[in-house]
């Protein structure tokens, strides 16, 4: 049952890997105004709560480019980890995201932030949905016409659940496709 919480992130990652065919048909100079991107990634999640172990997490999303540099979209992700409290901790999120990127040829460094809902299911506490957000940045490397390899670092801050911190750091890598 806990694995089903990751379906949205896993689905985004699977779709991102299926988009090279669509991406190959697009023009050069991505990103550009009026296009969408879909992305999926996975990597290290380091919760700030000392009772929680570092773990693997997944995330994905979709963006619409208002200009070459500015996009808005949605992101979702999640992770599950062992704890010192005798049970697993789960955290999933769904955020509205704004991203600003710079065009440096094949390289596109970016800054981003998001706000949304964080579903925390921590040991010895009832599952609850909290308000939270993240700030971060990363680098896209476009090695083909309309797809990129992406690396990002994001710090998520969510309201505390009965003394347990819902903050965590994501260090992820994945793919992005423009269409």
MMTF fields as JSON, N, C-alpha, C and O atoms, coordinates in Angstrom:
{
  "mmtfVersion": "1.0.0",
  "mmtfProducer": "UNKNOWN",
  "numBonds": 715,
  "numAtoms": 716,
  "numGroups": 179,
  "numChains": 1,
  "numModels": 1,
  "chainsPerModel": [1],
  "groupsPerChain": [179],
  "chainIdList": ["A"],
  "bondAtomList": [4, 2, 8, 6, 12, 10, 16, 14, 20, 18, 24, 22, 28, 26, 32, 30, 36, 34, 40, 38, 44, 42, 48, 46, 52, 50, 56, 54, 60, 58, 64, 62, 68, 66, 72, 70, 76, 74, 80, 78, 84, 82, 88, 86, 92, 90, 96, 94, 100, 98, 104, 102, 108, 106, 112, 110, 116, 114, 120, 118, 124, 122, 128, 126, 132, 130, 136, 134, 140, 138, 144, 142, 148, 146, 152, 150, 156, 154, 160, 158, 164, 162, 168, 166, 172, 170, 176, 174, 180, 178, 184, 182, 188, 186, 192, 190, 196, 194, 200, 198, 204, 202, 208, 206, 212, 210, 216, 214, 220, 218, 224, 222, 228, 226, 232, 230, 236, 234, 240, 238, 244, 242, 248, 246, 252, 250, 256, 254, 260, 258, 264, 262, 268, 266, 272, 270, 276, 274, 280, 278, 284, 282, 288, 286, 292, 290, 296, 294, 300, 298, 304, 302, 308, 306, 312, 310, 316, 314, 320, 318, 324, 322, 328, 326, 332, 330, 336, 334, 340, 338, 344, 342, 348, 346, 352, 350, 356, 354, 360, 358, 364, 362, 368, 366, 372, 370, 376, 374, 380, 378, 384, 382, 388, 386, 392, 390, 396, 394, 400, 398, 404, 402, 408, 406, 412, 410, 416, 414, 420, 418, 424, 422, 428, 426, 432, 430, 436, 434, 440, 438, 444, 442, 448, 446, 452, 450, 456, 454, 460, 458, 464, 462, 468, 466, 472, 470, 476, 474, 480, 478, 484, 482, 488, 486, 492, 490, 496, 494, 500, 498, 504, 502, 508, 506, 512, 510, 516, 514, 520, 518, 524, 522, 528, 526, 532, 530, 536, 534, 540, 538, 544, 542, 548, 546, 552, 550, 556, 554, 560, 558, 564, 562, 568, 566, 572, 570, 576, 574, 580, 578, 584, 582, 588, 586, 592, 590, 596, 594, 600, 598, 604, 602, 608, 606, 612, 610, 616, 614, 620, 618, 624, 622, 628, 626, 632, 630, 636, 634, 640, 638, 644, 642, 648, 646, 652, 650, 656, 654, 660, 658, 664, 662, 668, 666, 672, 670, 676, 674, 680, 678, 684, 682, 688, 686, 692, 690, 696, 694, 700, 698, 704, 702, 708, 706, 712, 710],
  "bondOrderList": [1, 1, 1, 1, 1, 1, 1, 1, 1, 1, 1, 1, 1, 1, 1, 1, 1, 1, 1, 1, 1, 1, 1, 1, 1, 1, 1, 1, 1, 1, 1, 1, 1, 1, 1, 1, 1, 1, 1, 1, 1, 1, 1, 1, 1, 1, 1, 1, 1, 1, 1, 1, 1, 1, 1, 1, 1, 1, 1, 1, 1, 1, 1, 1, 1, 1, 1, 1, 1, 1, 1, 1, 1, 1, 1, 1, 1, 1, 1, 1, 1, 1, 1, 1, 1, 1, 1, 1, 1, 1, 1, 1, 1, 1, 1, 1, 1, 1, 1, 1, 1, 1, 1, 1, 1, 1, 1, 1, 1, 1, 1, 1, 1, 1, 1, 1, 1, 1, 1, 1, 1, 1, 1, 1, 1, 1, 1, 1, 1, 1, 1, 1, 1, 1, 1, 1, 1, 1, 1, 1, 1, 1, 1, 1, 1, 1, 1, 1, 1, 1, 1, 1, 1, 1, 1, 1, 1, 1, 1, 1, 1, 1, 1, 1, 1, 1, 1, 1, 1, 1, 1, 1, 1, 1, 1, 1, 1, 1],
  "groupList": [{"groupName": "UNK", "atomNameList": ["N", "CA", "C", "O"], "elementList": ["N", "C", "C", "O"], "formalChargeList": [0, 0, 0, 0], "bondAtomList": [1, 0, 2, 1, 3, 2], "bondOrderList": [1, 1, 2], "singleLetterCode": "X", "chemCompType": "L-PEPTIDE LINKING"}],
  "groupTypeList": [0, 0, 0, 0, 0, 0, 0, 0, 0, 0, 0, 0, 0, 0, 0, 0, 0, 0, 0, 0, 0, 0, 0, 0, 0, 0, 0, 0, 0, 0, 0, 0, 0, 0, 0, 0, 0, 0, 0, 0, 0, 0, 0, 0, 0, 0, 0, 0, 0, 0, 0, 0, 0, 0, 0, 0, 0, 0, 0, 0, 0, 0, 0, 0, 0, 0, 0, 0, 0, 0, 0, 0, 0, 0, 0, 0, 0, 0, 0, 0, 0, 0, 0, 0, 0, 0, 0, 0, 0, 0, 0, 0, 0, 0, 0, 0, 0, 0, 0, 0, 0, 0, 0, 0, 0, 0, 0, 0, 0, 0, 0, 0, 0, 0, 0, 0, 0, 0, 0, 0, 0, 0, 0, 0, 0, 0, 0, 0, 0, 0, 0, 0, 0, 0, 0, 0, 0, 0, 0, 0, 0, 0, 0, 0, 0, 0, 0, 0, 0, 0, 0, 0, 0, 0, 0, 0, 0, 0, 0, 0, 0, 0, 0, 0, 0, 0, 0, 0, 0, 0, 0, 0, 0, 0, 0, 0, 0, 0, 0],
  "groupIdList": [1, 2, 3, 4, 5, 6, 7, 8, 9, 10, 11, 12, 13, 14, 15, 16, 17, 18, 19, 20, 21, 22, 23, 24, 25, 26, 27, 28, 29, 30, 31, 32, 33, 34, 35, 36, 37, 38, 39, 40, 41, 42, 43, 44, 45, 46, 47, 48, 49, 50, 51, 52, 53, 54, 55, 56, 57, 58, 59, 60, 61, 62, 63, 64, 65, 66, 67, 68, 69, 70, 71, 72, 73, 74, 75, 76, 77, 78, 79, 80, 81, 82, 83, 84, 85, 86, 87, 88, 89, 90, 91, 92, 93, 94, 95, 96, 97, 98, 99, 100, 101, 102, 103, 104, 105, 106, 107, 108, 109, 110, 111, 112, 113, 114, 115, 116, 117, 118, 119, 120, 121, 122, 123, 124, 125, 126, 127, 128, 129, 130, 131, 132, 133, 134, 135, 136, 137, 138, 139, 140, 141, 142, 143, 144, 145, 146, 147, 148, 149, 150, 151, 152, 153, 154, 155, 156, 157, 158, 159, 160, 161, 162, 163, 164, 165, 166, 167, 168, 169, 170, 171, 172, 173, 174, 175, 176, 177, 178, 179],
  "secStructList": [7, 4, 4, 4, 4, 4, 2, 2, 2, 2, 2, 2, 2, 2, 2, 2, 2, 2, 6, 2, 2, 2, 2, 2, 6, 1, 7, 1, 1, 7, 1, 7, 6, 6, 7, 3, 3, 3, 3, 3, 3, 3, 3, 3, 3, 3, 3, 1, 1, 6, 6, 5, 7, 7, 3, 3, 3, 3, 3, 3, 3, 3, 3, 3, 3, 1, 1, 1, 1, 3, 3, 3, 3, 3, 3, 3, 3, 3, 3, 3, 3, 7, 5, 6, 6, 1, 1, 7, 3, 3, 3, 3, 3, 3, 3, 3, 3, 3, 3, 3, 3, 7, 7, 5, 6, 6, 3, 3, 3, 3, 3, 3, 3, 3, 3, 3, 3, 3, 3, 3, 3, 7, 6, 6, 1, 7, 7, 3, 3, 3, 3, 3, 3, 3, 3, 3, 3, 3, 3, 3, 3, 3, 7, 1, 1, 1, 3, 3, 3, 3, 3, 3, 3, 3, 3, 3, 3, 3, 7, 7, 5, 6, 6, 5, 7, 7, 7, 3, 3, 3, 3, 3, 3, 3, 3, 3, 3, 3, 7],
  "xCoordList": [0.819, 0.0, 0.861, 0.537, 1.966, 2.824, 3.44, 3.677, 3.702, 4.293, 3.357, 3.818, 2.049, 1.11, 1.238, 0.805, 1.808, 2.007, 3.019, 3.062, 3.809, 4.829, 4.383, 5.155, 3.157, 2.699, 2.821, 3.254, 2.45, 2.519, 3.961, 4.22, 4.892, 6.298, 6.87, 7.596, 6.546, 7.048, 6.444, 7.147, 5.144, 4.5, 5.161, 5.394, 5.465, 6.136, 7.499, 7.875, 8.235, 9.556, 9.446, 10.223, 8.495, 8.301, 7.92, 8.458, 6.986, 6.601, 7.771, 7.917, 8.606, 9.759, 10.703, 11.296, 10.848, 11.709, 11.06, 11.763, 9.725, 9.027, 8.976, 8.552, 9.396, 9.244, 10.365, 10.246, 11.438, 12.474, 11.953, 12.443, 10.972, 10.438, 9.755, 9.974, 8.925, 8.285, 9.305, 9.197, 10.283, 11.283, 12.113, 12.485, 12.401, 13.217, 12.529, 13.201, 11.208, 10.468, 10.417, 9.98, 10.839, 10.753, 11.968, 12.996, 11.816, 12.895, 13.984, 13.855, 15.051, 16.188, 15.865, 14.743, 16.845, 16.758, 15.687, 14.86, 15.692, 14.774, 15.439, 16.663, 14.753, 13.316, 12.997, 13.866, 11.751, 11.3, 9.867, 9.171, 9.449, 8.128, 7.035, 7.087, 6.033, 4.88, 5.015, 4.116, 6.113, 6.26, 6.078, 6.149, 5.845, 5.757, 7.009, 7.676, 7.321, 8.345, 7.764, 6.966, 8.178, 7.827, 9.147, 10.073, 9.231, 10.489, 10.24, 9.182, 11.221, 11.185, 12.59, 13.537, 12.735, 14.062, 13.979, 12.905, 15.113, 15.215, 16.58, 17.516, 16.68, 17.965, 17.877, 16.924, 18.872, 19.03, 18.086, 17.968, 17.414, 16.608, 17.195, 17.371, 17.497, 18.068, 17.106, 17.113, 16.268, 15.359, 16.134, 17.175, 15.626, 16.306, 16.007, 16.743, 14.949, 14.613, 15.665, 15.852, 16.35, 17.46, 17.009, 17.829, 15.738, 15.239, 15.011, 14.761, 15.092, 14.831, 16.134, 17.028, 16.246, 17.423, 17.318, 16.22, 18.464, 18.476, 17.953, 18.072, 17.379, 16.715, 16.689, 17.241, 16.048, 15.854, 14.457, 13.503, 14.329, 13.032, 12.868, 13.846, 11.634, 11.337, 10.502, 9.801, 10.588, 9.769, 9.597, 10.349, 8.598, 8.333, 7.414, 6.85, 7.265, 6.389, 6.224, 6.754, 5.473, 5.222, 5.304, 4.86, 5.869, 6.028, 5.547, 5.604, 5.076, 4.732, 5.605, 5.676, 6.275, 7.194, 6.462, 6.048, 6.31, 5.718, 6.673, 6.251, 7.972, 9.045, 10.138, 9.994, 11.205, 12.325, 12.888, 13.389, 12.81, 13.453, 12.5, 12.944, 11.217, 10.291, 9.213, 8.519, 9.09, 8.052, 7.319, 7.843, 6.087, 5.277, 4.724, 4.464, 4.547, 4.042, 3.676, 3.433, 3.644, 3.294, 4.378, 4.965, 4.632, 5.619, 5.027, 4.244, 5.411, 4.988, 6.142, 6.976, 6.19, 7.247, 6.993, 6.006, 7.904, 7.751, 8.924, 9.788, 8.936, 9.981, 9.454, 8.448, 10.16, 9.84, 11.17, 12.128, 11.236, 12.501, 12.3, 11.21, 13.357, 13.374, 13.572, 14.102, 13.144, 13.295, 13.792, 13.79, 14.217, 14.584, 13.34, 13.446, 12.163, 10.922, 10.189, 9.06, 10.807, 10.247, 9.337, 8.853, 9.078, 8.231, 8.774, 9.704, 8.194, 8.613, 7.984, 6.91, 8.673, 8.127, 7.92, 8.762, 6.809, 6.489, 6.185, 5.579, 6.607, 6.303, 6.066, 6.89, 4.944, 4.66, 4.281, 3.788, 4.517, 4.186, 3.62, 3.858, 2.861, 2.289, 2.366, 1.678, 3.212, 3.498, 3.233, 3.397, 2.826, 2.858, 4.275, 4.817, 4.879, 6.303, 6.536, 5.896, 7.448, 7.947, 9.436, 10.166, 9.898, 11.309, 11.827, 11.156, 13.024, 13.712, 15.013, 15.795, 15.258, 16.506, 17.228, 16.633, 18.521, 19.397, 19.827, 20.054, 19.938, 20.363, 21.853, 22.276, 22.636, 24.084, 24.456, 25.302, 23.826, 24.056, 23.369, 22.152, 24.141, 23.575, 23.282, 22.576, 23.811, 23.605, 22.514, 22.461, 21.649, 20.571, 20.517, 19.769, 21.301, 21.161, 19.803, 19.282, 19.235, 17.919, 17.78, 18.451, 16.881, 16.433, 14.944, 14.248, 14.443, 13.026, 12.515, 13.273, 11.226, 10.57, 9.152, 8.57, 8.597, 7.241, 6.53, 7.16, 5.205, 4.36, 3.259, 2.75, 2.896, 1.825, 1.558, 1.813, 1.041, 0.623, 1.653, 2.174, 1.936, 2.867, 2.116, 1.627, 2.025, 1.336, 2.388, 3.231, 2.327, 3.307, 2.646, 1.594, 3.268, 2.815, 4.008, 4.783, 4.139, 5.274, 4.881, 3.725, 5.835, 5.535, 4.973, 5.365, 4.047, 3.434, 2.618, 2.315, 2.26, 1.456, 0.455, 0.749, -0.706, -1.685, -1.168, -0.531, -1.44, -1.06, -1.787, -2.954, -1.08, -1.681, -1.117, -0.014, -1.897, -1.468, -1.136, -1.942, 0.06, 0.559, 0.905, 1.145, 0.929, 1.38, 2.902, 3.519, 3.505, 4.957, 5.402, 4.595, 6.699, 7.264, 8.723, 9.286, 9.323, 10.737, 11.398, 10.744, 12.713, 13.567, 14.713, 15.109, 15.236, 16.334, 16.823, 16.455, 17.657, 18.224, 18.881, 18.934, 19.379, 20.018, 20.555, 20.746, 20.794, 21.38, 20.783, 20.762, 20.291, 19.869, 20.964, 21.52, 21.272, 22.221, 21.494, 21.105, 21.31, 20.635, 21.648, 22.509, 21.539, 22.48, 21.805, 22.446, 20.531, 19.803, 18.826, 18.789, 18.049, 17.202, 16.195, 16.018, 15.532, 14.463, 14.429, 13.376, 15.545, 15.578, 16.857, 17.851, 16.809, 17.947, 18.129, 17.19, 19.354, 19.676, 19.65, 20.148, 19.07, 18.871, 19.455, 19.38, 20.029, 20.446, 19.922, 19.962, 19.425, 18.843, 19.061, 19.226, 19.055, 19.139, 17.979, 17.872, 17.107, 15.938, 15.841, 16.056, 15.513, 15.279, 13.804, 13.287, 13.124, 11.691, 11.462, 12.132, 10.509, 10.149, 8.649, 7.852, 8.275, 6.854, 6.611, 7.524, 5.382, 5.035, 5.371, 5.338, 5.691, 6.037, 4.801, 3.688, 5.024, 3.97, 4.302, 5.146, 3.662, 3.824, 5.29, 5.685, 6.082, 7.483, 8.444, 9.655, 7.954, 8.826, 8.91, 7.886, 10.125, 10.324, 10.059, 10.508, 9.32, 9.036, 9.942, 9.613, 11.064, 12.003, 12.883, 13.217, 13.256, 14.18, 14.896, 14.421, 16.041, 16.875, 16.82, 16.953, 16.622, 16.635, 17.838, 18.063, 18.601, 19.672, 19.333, 19.491, 18.868, 18.282, 18.893, 19.511, 18.704, 19.115, 18.031, 17.361, 17.874, 16.861, 16.867, 17.887, 15.684, 15.549, 14.415, 13.478, 14.521, 13.483, 13.266, 14.222, 11.986, 11.639, 10.704, 9.776, 10.959, 10.168, 9.246, 9.649, 8.004, 7.072, 6.1, 5.238],
  "yCoordList": [-1.195, 0.0, 1.256, 2.236, 1.227, 2.413, 2.728, 3.895, 1.712, 1.946, 2.742, 3.461, 2.62, 3.35, 4.856, 5.603, 5.326, 6.762, 7.337, 8.55, 6.508, 6.971, 6.884, 7.214, 6.448, 6.239, 7.48, 7.392, 8.627, 9.857, 10.167, 10.488, 10.078, 10.337, 9.311, 9.661, 8.03, 6.961, 7.106, 6.95, 7.403, 7.595, 8.742, 8.632, 9.84, 10.97, 10.558, 10.936, 9.786, 9.332, 8.407, 8.535, 7.484, 6.565, 7.339, 7.084, 8.292, 9.096, 9.894, 10.044, 10.408, 11.184, 10.337, 10.844, 9.066, 8.193, 7.813, 7.418, 7.926, 7.578, 8.727, 8.522, 9.927, 11.087, 11.346, 12.315, 10.563, 10.885, 10.92, 11.704, 10.088, 10.081, 11.409, 11.993, 11.891, 13.191, 14.312, 15.266, 14.195, 15.248, 15.395, 16.507, 14.288, 14.339, 15.118, 15.655, 15.188, 15.898, 17.407, 18.143, 17.873, 19.296, 20.055, 19.467, 21.369, 22.216, 22.408, 21.977, 23.053, 23.321, 24.482, 24.988, 24.882, 26.03, 25.88, 26.774, 24.788, 24.593, 25.073, 24.971, 25.573, 25.832, 27.09, 27.928, 27.205, 28.423, 28.731, 27.875, 29.932, 30.392, 29.511, 29.152, 29.167, 28.43, 26.923, 26.251, 26.36, 24.908, 24.381, 25.127, 23.092, 22.387, 21.549, 21.186, 21.248, 20.238, 19.284, 19.669, 18.047, 17.04, 16.48, 16.256, 16.257, 15.803, 14.749, 14.703, 13.929, 12.924, 12.678, 12.664, 12.482, 12.226, 11.451, 11.261, 11.023, 10.302, 10.551, 10.963, 10.295, 10.493, 10.453, 9.924, 11.013, 10.991, 11.981, 13.132, 11.513, 12.377, 12.282, 11.187, 13.431, 13.487, 14.262, 15.493, 13.551, 14.24, 14.95, 14.464, 16.098, 16.822, 16.209, 16.456, 15.421, 14.754, 13.68, 12.769, 13.782, 12.868, 11.421, 10.512, 11.183, 9.812, 9.124, 7.919, 9.857, 9.299, 9.088, 9.933, 7.965, 7.655, 8.333, 8.608, 8.597, 9.065, 7.937, 6.764, 8.289, 7.293, 7.733, 8.777, 6.936, 7.241, 7.824, 7.336, 8.858, 9.449, 9.681, 9.692, 9.865, 10.148, 11.421, 11.78, 12.091, 13.278, 13.464, 12.916, 14.244, 14.516, 15.704, 16.171, 16.191, 17.329, 17.735, 17.112, 18.799, 19.377, 20.898, 21.454, 21.564, 23.014, 23.585, 22.923, 24.814, 25.574, 26.821, 27.543, 27.086, 28.213, 29.456, 29.529, 30.441, 31.732, 32.522, 33.221, 32.405, 32.985, 31.925, 30.848, 32.212, 31.258, 30.995, 29.904, 31.99, 31.885, 31.538, 31.008, 31.818, 31.69, 30.65, 30.711, 29.691, 28.67, 28.478, 28.762, 27.986, 27.63, 26.235, 25.844, 25.489, 24.142, 23.479, 24.138, 22.157, 21.33, 20.282, 19.774, 19.969, 18.935, 18.044, 18.493, 16.777, 15.82, 14.879, 14.641, 14.351, 13.412, 12.754, 13.035, 11.873, 11.216, 10.338, 10.054, 9.915, 9.037, 8.262, 8.626, 7.177, 6.322, 5.935, 5.623, 5.955, 5.66, 4.896, 4.897, 4.248, 3.615, 4.688, 5.764, 4.384, 5.346, 4.642, 3.414, 5.439, 4.917, 4.652, 4.16, 4.974, 4.883, 3.563, 3.401, 2.624, 1.292, 1.105, -0.008, 2.118, 1.996, 2.898, 3.673, 2.796, 3.63, 5.014, 5.198, 5.983, 7.325, 7.519, 7.119, 8.128, 8.405, 9.885, 10.496, 10.456, 11.85, 11.971, 11.532, 12.562, 12.852, 14.324, 14.919, 14.903, 16.317, 16.584, 15.837, 17.671, 18.163, 19.684, 20.31, 20.282, 21.717, 22.414, 21.823, 23.667, 24.572, 25.143, 25.52, 25.209, 25.529, 26.669, 26.734, 27.559, 28.582, 28.373, 28.121, 28.476, 28.238, 29.358, 29.777, 29.828, 30.793, 30.148, 29.687, 30.11, 29.516, 30.453, 31.342, 30.231, 31.011, 30.139, 28.94, 30.732, 30.016, 30.247, 31.344, 29.211, 29.278, 28.221, 27.363, 28.287, 27.288, 25.982, 25.947, 24.915, 23.618, 23.528, 22.619, 24.446, 24.436, 25.434, 26.545, 25.032, 25.89, 25.798, 24.984, 26.624, 26.654, 27.252, 28.099, 26.811, 27.317, 27.444, 26.76, 28.347, 28.508, 28.242, 28.588, 27.625, 27.351, 27.338, 27.186, 27.5, 27.434, 26.952, 27.084, 26.392, 25.878, 25.916, 25.962, 25.896, 25.861, 24.835, 24.694, 24.114, 23.152, 22.31, 22.73, 21.117, 20.193, 19.086, 18.52, 18.791, 17.727, 16.729, 17.085, 15.493, 14.439, 13.681, 12.986, 13.825, 13.198, 12.05, 12.218, 10.89, 9.712, 9.237, 8.384, 9.8, 9.533, 8.553, 8.536, 7.725, 6.749, 7.415, 8.518, 6.702, 7.126, 8.417, 9.064, 8.799, 9.995, 9.671, 8.874, 10.27, 10.112, 10.798, 11.849, 10.205, 10.833, 12.17, 12.29, 13.169, 14.492, 15.202, 14.909, 16.135, 16.955, 18.336, 18.964, 18.804, 20.086, 20.993, 20.523, 22.292, 23.271, 23.303, 23.211, 23.432, 23.521, 24.095, 24.559, 24.053, 24.554, 24.172, 23.505, 24.598, 24.313, 25.439, 26.229, 25.486, 26.348, 25.48, 24.523, 25.814, 25.012, 25.53, 26.613, 24.729, 25.072, 23.873, 22.801, 24.052, 22.933, 23.333, 24.511, 22.311, 22.501, 21.483, 20.285, 21.98, 21.12, 21.16, 22.219, 20.005, 19.939, 19.348, 18.181, 20.159, 19.709, 19.071, 19.748, 17.76, 17.062, 16.602, 15.97, 16.91, 16.608, 17.752, 18.712, 17.655, 18.772, 19.213, 20.416, 18.292, 18.714, 17.915, 17.79, 17.387, 16.724, 17.092, 17.477, 16.963, 17.373, 16.393, 15.73, 16.331, 15.633, 16.703, 17.811, 16.365, 17.372, 16.906, 15.729, 17.84, 17.616, 18.766, 19.918, 18.463, 19.527, 19.25, 18.107, 20.326, 20.28, 21.134, 22.312, 20.533, 21.247, 21.028, 19.922, 22.099, 21.999, 22.251, 23.33, 21.246, 21.31, 21.631, 21.093, 22.511, 22.895, 22.676, 23.255, 21.837, 21.584, 21.774, 21.636, 22.089, 22.263, 20.997, 19.892, 21.167, 20.032, 19.213, 19.734, 17.921, 17.024, 16.587, 15.713, 17.173, 16.794, 16.658, 15.672, 17.65, 17.657, 17.019, 17.161, 16.316, 15.731, 16.692, 17.159, 16.987, 17.933, 17.266, 16.149, 17.971, 17.479, 18.076, 18.025, 18.635, 19.247, 18.156, 17.176, 18.336, 17.382, 18.013, 18.982, 17.444, 17.881, 16.798, 15.612, 17.212, 16.288, 16.602, 17.761, 15.598, 15.712, 14.699, 13.495, 15.176, 14.285, 14.488, 15.514, 13.487, 13.547, 12.857, 11.939, 13.309, 12.702, 13.315, 13.818, 13.267, 13.732, 14.736, 14.734, 15.591, 16.564, 16.551, 16.539, 16.553, 16.565, 17.722, 17.992, 18.413, 19.562, 19.162, 18.435, 19.64, 19.334, 20.479, 20.4],
  "zCoordList": [0.0, 0.0, 0.0, -0.671, 0.758, 0.836, -0.517, -0.828, -1.326, -2.63, -3.536, -4.422, -3.322, -4.156, -3.981, -4.859, -2.893, -2.688, -3.659, -3.863, -4.242, -5.174, -6.626, -7.526, -6.87, -8.243, -9.107, -10.256, -8.578, -9.366, -9.766, -10.926, -8.835, -9.147, -10.101, -11.033, -9.874, -10.743, -12.135, -13.134, -12.211, -13.502, -14.26, -15.463, -13.572, -14.214, -14.748, -15.857, -13.965, -14.403, -15.615, -16.561, -15.596, -16.726, -17.979, -19.056, -17.844, -19.001, -19.545, -20.758, -18.649, -19.085, -19.935, -20.886, -19.607, -20.397, -21.728, -22.658, -21.839, -23.062, -24.062, -25.2, -23.675, -24.524, -25.535, -26.284, -25.615, -26.607, -28.035, -28.848, -28.356, -29.722, -30.025, -31.087, -29.096, -29.281, -29.272, -30.042, -28.412, -28.288, -29.562, -29.936, -30.222, -31.435, -32.546, -33.427, -32.523, -33.556, -33.325, -34.211, -32.193, -31.868, -32.405, -32.74, -32.475, -32.958, -31.927, -30.78, -32.34, -31.457, -30.52, -30.498, -29.766, -28.867, -27.8, -27.622, -27.107, -25.994, -24.727, -24.639, -23.771, -23.812, -24.603, -24.844, -24.998, -25.662, -25.237, -24.693, -25.487, -25.081, -25.683, -26.859, -24.848, -25.337, -25.38, -25.883, -24.867, -24.856, -23.432, -22.455, -23.352, -22.079, -21.891, -22.86, -20.651, -20.361, -19.334, -18.48, -19.437, -18.445, -17.937, -18.716, -16.638, -16.077, -15.005, -14.378, -14.82, -13.769, -13.27, -14.056, -11.967, -11.423, -10.113, -9.541, -9.672, -8.41, -7.801, -8.486, -6.505, -5.861, -4.358, -3.787, -3.732, -2.287, -1.61, -2.03, -0.553, 0.3, 1.698, 2.233, 2.287, 3.636, 4.536, 4.526, 5.321, 6.239, 7.345, 7.789, 7.787, 8.858, 10.227, 11.183, 10.337, 11.591, 11.874, 11.067, 13.01, 13.313, 13.486, 13.357, 13.772, 13.93, 12.584, 12.556, 11.467, 10.143, 9.385, 9.437, 8.68, 7.865, 6.502, 6.018, 5.892, 4.503, 3.626, 3.979, 2.491, 1.661, 0.204, -0.146, -0.643, -2.052, -2.227, -1.621, -3.044, -3.339, -4.826, -5.574, -5.251, -6.652, -6.733, -5.788, -7.87, -8.108, -9.603, -10.409, -9.953, -11.357, -11.473, -10.483, -12.69, -12.87, -14.311, -15.231, -14.474, -15.789, -15.646, -14.642, -16.649, -16.655, -17.983, -19.02, -17.931, -19.129, -19.154, -18.16, -20.28, -20.401, -20.897, -22.053, -19.994, -20.358, -21.237, -22.159, -20.941, -21.748, -21.82, -21.24, -22.508, -22.546, -21.162, -20.889, -20.287, -18.983, -17.844, -16.826, -17.982, -16.862, -17.147, -18.161, -16.221, -16.363, -15.04, -13.963, -15.162, -14.005, -14.242, -15.38, -13.161, -13.331, -12.022, -11.011, -12.065, -10.92, -10.711, -11.667, -9.45, -9.108, -8.029, -7.192, -8.062, -7.036, -6.767, -7.641, -5.57, -5.238, -3.9, -3.22, -3.539, -2.255, -1.904, -2.734, -0.656, -0.134, 1.057, 1.666, 1.375, 2.528, 3.162, 2.454, 4.49, 5.145, 6.442, 7.015, 6.897, 8.213, 9.275, 8.997, 10.481, 11.575, 12.827, 12.908, 13.8, 15.118, 15.962, 17.086, 15.429, 16.183, 15.956, 16.42, 15.253, 15.084, 13.891, 13.682, 13.104, 11.923, 10.821, 11.046, 9.635, 8.516, 8.588, 9.162, 7.994, 7.802, 6.307, 5.503, 5.936, 4.536, 4.386, 5.266, 3.271, 2.983, 1.485, 0.683, 1.111, -0.29, -0.396, 0.562, -1.565, -1.745, -3.127, -4.076, -3.214, -4.461, -4.397, -3.592, -5.254, -5.196, -6.525, -7.593, -6.446, -7.595, -7.627, -6.588, -8.823, -8.935, -9.922, -10.971, -9.579, -10.488, -10.696, -9.737, -11.944, -12.265, -13.165, -14.108, -12.86, -13.715, -14.164, -13.332, -15.489, -15.968, -16.91, -17.518, -17.014, -17.876, -19.042, -18.877, -20.207, -21.409, -21.621, -21.983, -21.396, -21.629, -22.665, -22.412, -23.818, -24.857, -24.478, -24.296, -24.36, -23.974, -22.48, -22.043, -21.704, -20.253, -19.857, -20.383, -18.931, -18.438, -16.914, -16.372, -16.218, -14.757, -14.399, -15.124, -13.282, -12.899, -11.391, -10.619, -11.0, -9.614, -9.612, -10.567, -8.543, -8.483, -7.053, -6.095, -6.946, -5.651, -5.833, -6.91, -4.772, -4.864, -3.532, -2.475, -3.591, -2.404, -2.637, -3.749, -1.566, -1.733, -0.506, 0.623, -0.739, 0.311, 0.508, -0.453, 1.785, 2.157, 3.032, 4.103, 2.582, 3.328, 4.123, 3.557, 5.441, 6.34, 7.083, 7.7, 7.017, 7.749, 8.577, 8.144, 9.763, 10.631, 11.729, 12.152, 12.205, 13.252, 14.512, 14.892, 15.138, 16.4, 16.26, 17.263, 15.028, 14.773, 13.674, 12.783, 13.729, 12.653, 11.398, 11.475, 10.248, 8.985, 8.876, 9.249, 8.36, 8.234, 7.013, 6.553, 6.504, 5.372, 5.897, 6.585, 5.567, 6.053, 4.881, 3.769, 5.141, 4.159, 4.173, 5.234, 2.999, 2.928, 1.604, 0.798, 1.398, 0.162, 0.031, 0.899, -1.055, -1.264, -2.036, -2.717, -1.907, -2.716, -3.21, -2.545, -4.363, -4.879, -6.204, -6.66, -6.8, -8.087, -8.696, -8.093, -9.885, -10.554, -11.907, -12.207, -12.717, -14.034, -14.989, -14.708, -16.134, -17.24, -18.287, -18.576, -18.854, -19.962, -21.156, -21.139, -22.199, -23.411, -24.336, -24.897, -24.49, -25.365, -26.655, -27.495, -26.819, -28.047, -28.291, -27.522, -29.341, -29.766, -28.714, -28.519, -28.031, -27.12, -25.823, -25.199, -25.426, -24.127, -23.415, -24.03, -22.097, -21.276, -20.119, -19.678, -19.656, -18.414, -17.329, -17.526, -16.195, -15.155, -13.826, -13.475, -13.106, -11.724, -10.886, -11.318, -9.679, -8.857, -7.38, -6.954, -6.618, -5.162, -4.645, -4.984, -3.819, -3.296, -1.789, -1.293, -1.072, 0.364, 0.632, 0.341, 1.193, 1.471, 2.941, 3.822, 3.186, 4.548, 4.694, 3.956, 5.653, 5.926, 7.421, 8.235, 7.761, 9.168, 9.955, 9.413, 11.227, 12.086, 12.438, 12.508, 12.657, 13.102, 14.519, 14.713, 15.492, 16.909, 17.312, 17.935, 16.954, 17.36, 16.377, 16.544, 15.349, 14.33, 13.149, 12.649, 12.705, 11.606, 10.264, 10.009, 9.411, 8.069, 7.016, 5.831, 7.403, 6.462, 5.858, 6.524, 4.585, 3.975, 2.786, 2.194, 2.456, 1.34, 0.27, 0.57, -0.979, -2.121, -3.001, -3.351, -3.356, -4.345, -5.426, -5.221, -6.579, -7.582, -8.963, -9.246, -9.812, -11.214, -12.046, -11.574, -13.271, -14.137, -15.51, -15.98, -16.168, -17.536, -17.649, -16.851, -18.654, -18.965, -20.468, -21.243, -20.879, -22.301, -22.59, -21.827, -23.717, -24.129, -25.266, -26.174, -25.217, -26.302, -26.519, -27.395]
}
